[in-house]
């Protein structure tokens, strides 16, 4: 493979990852209920069998980790994509102590919340509600 072909391949991968990350971020942000960050009780996995609940929790956390790492990569200079929003989605999926205050602290940043609400507005969704503690 020549250098020109390698550059074209890397460019195609870069553009493809930007499109996929933007689509994924958009779908998740549009589907969130407007009070998702207000009511933390409805954010648990509801299933009757403990094995299914554990498997789903592990898969959810793995996806969150992938999104977190992918968002960090997308945040690097020269890599196109929605890095900050992808990191935020990864954090939303992960389970760790102090997660809810961290999410709210991130959302209190006007640039993040404004971007999320602009995306939601394009799909006729109400803005996210975020209450200060």
PDB file of C-alpha atoms in Angstrom:
ATOM      1  CA  UNK A   1       0.000   0.000   0.000  1.00  0.00           C
ATOM      2  CA  UNK A   2       1.422   3.363  -1.008  1.00  0.00           C
ATOM      3  CA  UNK A   3       1.608   6.399   1.227  1.00  0.00           C
ATOM      4  CA  UNK A   4      -1.186   8.112  -0.687  1.00  0.00           C
ATOM      5  CA  UNK A   5      -3.443   5.080  -0.201  1.00  0.00           C
ATOM      6  CA  UNK A   6      -2.625   5.009   3.505  1.00  0.00           C
ATOM      7  CA  UNK A   7      -3.503   8.693   3.845  1.00  0.00           C
ATOM      8  CA  UNK A   8      -6.785   8.137   2.005  1.00  0.00           C
ATOM      9  CA  UNK A   9      -7.598   5.140   4.206  1.00  0.00           C
ATOM     10  CA  UNK A  10      -6.850   7.081   7.389  1.00  0.00           C
ATOM     11  CA  UNK A  11      -8.942   9.990   6.104  1.00  0.00           C
ATOM     12  CA  UNK A  12     -11.862   7.682   5.341  1.00  0.00           C
ATOM     13  CA  UNK A  13     -11.608   6.074   8.785  1.00  0.00           C
ATOM     14  CA  UNK A  14     -11.449   9.503  10.411  1.00  0.00           C
ATOM     15  CA  UNK A  15     -14.504  10.788   8.559  1.00  0.00           C
ATOM     16  CA  UNK A  16     -16.373   7.538   9.179  1.00  0.00           C
ATOM     17  CA  UNK A  17     -15.673   7.644  12.907  1.00  0.00           C
ATOM     18  CA  UNK A  18     -16.806  11.265  13.080  1.00  0.00           C
ATOM     19  CA  UNK A  19     -20.081  10.447  11.313  1.00  0.00           C
ATOM     20  CA  UNK A  20     -20.740   7.360  13.462  1.00  0.00           C
ATOM     21  CA  UNK A  21     -19.955   9.184  16.712  1.00  0.00           C
ATOM     22  CA  UNK A  22     -22.145  12.142  15.752  1.00  0.00           C
ATOM     23  CA  UNK A  23     -25.026   9.833  14.836  1.00  0.00           C
ATOM     24  CA  UNK A  24     -24.711   7.826  18.054  1.00  0.00           C
ATOM     25  CA  UNK A  25     -24.478  10.931  20.224  1.00  0.00           C
ATOM     26  CA  UNK A  26     -27.475  12.486  18.490  1.00  0.00           C
ATOM     27  CA  UNK A  27     -29.662   9.394  18.887  1.00  0.00           C
ATOM     28  CA  UNK A  28     -28.905   9.049  22.587  1.00  0.00           C
ATOM     29  CA  UNK A  29     -29.325  12.732  23.397  1.00  0.00           C
ATOM     30  CA  UNK A  30     -32.611  12.996  21.515  1.00  0.00           C
ATOM     31  CA  UNK A  31     -34.051   9.896  23.196  1.00  0.00           C
ATOM     32  CA  UNK A  32     -33.245  11.008  26.754  1.00  0.00           C
ATOM     33  CA  UNK A  33     -36.275  12.079  28.781  1.00  0.00           C
ATOM     34  CA  UNK A  34     -36.096  15.785  29.627  1.00  0.00           C
ATOM     35  CA  UNK A  35     -35.999  14.972  33.360  1.00  0.00           C
ATOM     36  CA  UNK A  36     -33.311  12.279  33.072  1.00  0.00           C
ATOM     37  CA  UNK A  37     -30.888  14.289  35.207  1.00  0.00           C
ATOM     38  CA  UNK A  38     -33.522  15.232  37.772  1.00  0.00           C
ATOM     39  CA  UNK A  39     -35.019  11.825  38.632  1.00  0.00           C
ATOM     40  CA  UNK A  40     -32.245   9.340  39.458  1.00  0.00           C
ATOM     41  CA  UNK A  41     -34.651   6.625  40.640  1.00  0.00           C
ATOM     42  CA  UNK A  42     -35.756   5.738  37.115  1.00  0.00           C
ATOM     43  CA  UNK A  43     -32.182   5.171  35.948  1.00  0.00           C
ATOM     44  CA  UNK A  44     -31.772   1.594  37.182  1.00  0.00           C
ATOM     45  CA  UNK A  45     -32.081  -1.590  35.158  1.00  0.00           C
ATOM     46  CA  UNK A  46     -35.481  -3.124  35.793  1.00  0.00           C
ATOM     47  CA  UNK A  47     -35.450  -6.844  35.191  1.00  0.00           C
ATOM     48  CA  UNK A  48     -36.632  -9.733  37.285  1.00  0.00           C
ATOM     49  CA  UNK A  49     -33.834 -12.220  36.909  1.00  0.00           C
ATOM     50  CA  UNK A  50     -30.558 -11.318  38.691  1.00  0.00           C
ATOM     51  CA  UNK A  51     -28.352 -13.008  36.075  1.00  0.00           C
ATOM     52  CA  UNK A  52     -29.902 -10.956  33.269  1.00  0.00           C
ATOM     53  CA  UNK A  53     -29.515  -7.784  35.349  1.00  0.00           C
ATOM     54  CA  UNK A  54     -25.811  -8.528  35.984  1.00  0.00           C
ATOM     55  CA  UNK A  55     -25.101  -9.339  32.322  1.00  0.00           C
ATOM     56  CA  UNK A  56     -26.864  -6.150  31.177  1.00  0.00           C
ATOM     57  CA  UNK A  57     -24.977  -4.095  33.767  1.00  0.00           C
ATOM     58  CA  UNK A  58     -21.632  -5.504  32.575  1.00  0.00           C
ATOM     59  CA  UNK A  59     -22.503  -4.829  28.912  1.00  0.00           C
ATOM     60  CA  UNK A  60     -23.680  -1.295  29.731  1.00  0.00           C
ATOM     61  CA  UNK A  61     -20.439  -0.555  31.578  1.00  0.00           C
ATOM     62  CA  UNK A  62     -18.309  -1.996  28.757  1.00  0.00           C
ATOM     63  CA  UNK A  63     -20.120   0.201  26.240  1.00  0.00           C
ATOM     64  CA  UNK A  64     -19.627   3.172  28.554  1.00  0.00           C
ATOM     65  CA  UNK A  65     -15.906   2.450  28.766  1.00  0.00           C
ATOM     66  CA  UNK A  66     -15.637   2.170  24.967  1.00  0.00           C
ATOM     67  CA  UNK A  67     -17.456   5.499  24.554  1.00  0.00           C
ATOM     68  CA  UNK A  68     -15.297   7.153  27.199  1.00  0.00           C
ATOM     69  CA  UNK A  69     -12.052   6.021  25.533  1.00  0.00           C
ATOM     70  CA  UNK A  70     -13.438   6.856  22.087  1.00  0.00           C
ATOM     71  CA  UNK A  71     -14.443  10.315  23.294  1.00  0.00           C
ATOM     72  CA  UNK A  72     -10.975  10.933  24.658  1.00  0.00           C
ATOM     73  CA  UNK A  73      -9.514   9.951  21.278  1.00  0.00           C
ATOM     74  CA  UNK A  74     -12.024  12.189  19.471  1.00  0.00           C
ATOM     75  CA  UNK A  75     -10.987  15.080  21.731  1.00  0.00           C
ATOM     76  CA  UNK A  76      -7.408  14.952  20.464  1.00  0.00           C
ATOM     77  CA  UNK A  77      -6.381  17.709  18.058  1.00  0.00           C
ATOM     78  CA  UNK A  78      -6.810  16.706  14.434  1.00  0.00           C
ATOM     79  CA  UNK A  79      -9.360  13.966  15.134  1.00  0.00           C
ATOM     80  CA  UNK A  80     -12.840  15.027  13.998  1.00  0.00           C
ATOM     81  CA  UNK A  81     -15.866  14.135  16.063  1.00  0.00           C
ATOM     82  CA  UNK A  82     -17.914  15.003  19.123  1.00  0.00           C
ATOM     83  CA  UNK A  83     -15.304  14.197  21.762  1.00  0.00           C
ATOM     84  CA  UNK A  84     -16.808  15.976  24.779  1.00  0.00           C
ATOM     85  CA  UNK A  85     -20.307  14.689  24.139  1.00  0.00           C
ATOM     86  CA  UNK A  86     -19.026  11.146  23.561  1.00  0.00           C
ATOM     87  CA  UNK A  87     -17.115  11.307  26.853  1.00  0.00           C
ATOM     88  CA  UNK A  88     -20.305  12.499  28.538  1.00  0.00           C
ATOM     89  CA  UNK A  89     -22.303   9.585  27.088  1.00  0.00           C
ATOM     90  CA  UNK A  90     -19.638   7.174  28.297  1.00  0.00           C
ATOM     91  CA  UNK A  91     -19.882   8.622  31.794  1.00  0.00           C
ATOM     92  CA  UNK A  92     -23.671   8.311  31.669  1.00  0.00           C
ATOM     93  CA  UNK A  93     -23.388   4.581  30.987  1.00  0.00           C
ATOM     94  CA  UNK A  94     -20.702   3.814  33.557  1.00  0.00           C
ATOM     95  CA  UNK A  95     -21.535   2.957  37.167  1.00  0.00           C
ATOM     96  CA  UNK A  96     -19.202   4.484  39.737  1.00  0.00           C
ATOM     97  CA  UNK A  97     -19.532   6.386  43.011  1.00  0.00           C
ATOM     98  CA  UNK A  98     -20.120  10.118  42.528  1.00  0.00           C
ATOM     99  CA  UNK A  99     -21.472   9.692  38.996  1.00  0.00           C
ATOM    100  CA  UNK A 100     -24.619  11.806  39.410  1.00  0.00           C
ATOM    101  CA  UNK A 101     -22.885  14.895  40.841  1.00  0.00           C
ATOM    102  CA  UNK A 102     -20.261  14.620  38.086  1.00  0.00           C
ATOM    103  CA  UNK A 103     -22.948  14.490  35.378  1.00  0.00           C
ATOM    104  CA  UNK A 104     -24.657  17.541  36.785  1.00  0.00           C
ATOM    105  CA  UNK A 105     -21.346  19.415  37.078  1.00  0.00           C
ATOM    106  CA  UNK A 106     -20.643  18.696  33.411  1.00  0.00           C
ATOM    107  CA  UNK A 107     -24.147  19.749  32.370  1.00  0.00           C
ATOM    108  CA  UNK A 108     -23.887  23.030  34.264  1.00  0.00           C
ATOM    109  CA  UNK A 109     -21.294  24.111  31.713  1.00  0.00           C
ATOM    110  CA  UNK A 110     -23.217  26.371  29.325  1.00  0.00           C
ATOM    111  CA  UNK A 111     -21.360  25.108  26.232  1.00  0.00           C
ATOM    112  CA  UNK A 112     -22.222  21.455  26.928  1.00  0.00           C
ATOM    113  CA  UNK A 113     -25.858  22.002  27.912  1.00  0.00           C
ATOM    114  CA  UNK A 114     -26.367  24.502  25.096  1.00  0.00           C
ATOM    115  CA  UNK A 115     -25.021  22.066  22.504  1.00  0.00           C
ATOM    116  CA  UNK A 116     -27.184  19.233  23.844  1.00  0.00           C
ATOM    117  CA  UNK A 117     -30.315  21.387  23.860  1.00  0.00           C
ATOM    118  CA  UNK A 118     -29.631  22.677  20.330  1.00  0.00           C
ATOM    119  CA  UNK A 119     -29.393  19.078  19.109  1.00  0.00           C
ATOM    120  CA  UNK A 120     -32.630  18.223  20.940  1.00  0.00           C
ATOM    121  CA  UNK A 121     -34.386  21.304  19.507  1.00  0.00           C
ATOM    122  CA  UNK A 122     -33.603  20.194  15.946  1.00  0.00           C
ATOM    123  CA  UNK A 123     -35.669  17.073  16.671  1.00  0.00           C
ATOM    124  CA  UNK A 124     -38.488  18.991  18.415  1.00  0.00           C
ATOM    125  CA  UNK A 125     -37.503  17.717  21.884  1.00  0.00           C
ATOM    126  CA  UNK A 126     -37.743  19.796  25.032  1.00  0.00           C
ATOM    127  CA  UNK A 127     -34.513  21.028  26.645  1.00  0.00           C
ATOM    128  CA  UNK A 128     -32.969  18.886  29.375  1.00  0.00           C
ATOM    129  CA  UNK A 129     -33.812  19.891  32.927  1.00  0.00           C
ATOM    130  CA  UNK A 130     -30.866  20.212  35.270  1.00  0.00           C
ATOM    131  CA  UNK A 131     -31.432  21.343  38.831  1.00  0.00           C
ATOM    132  CA  UNK A 132     -28.656  22.740  40.979  1.00  0.00           C
ATOM    133  CA  UNK A 133     -28.117  20.860  44.245  1.00  0.00           C
TER     134      UNK A 133
END
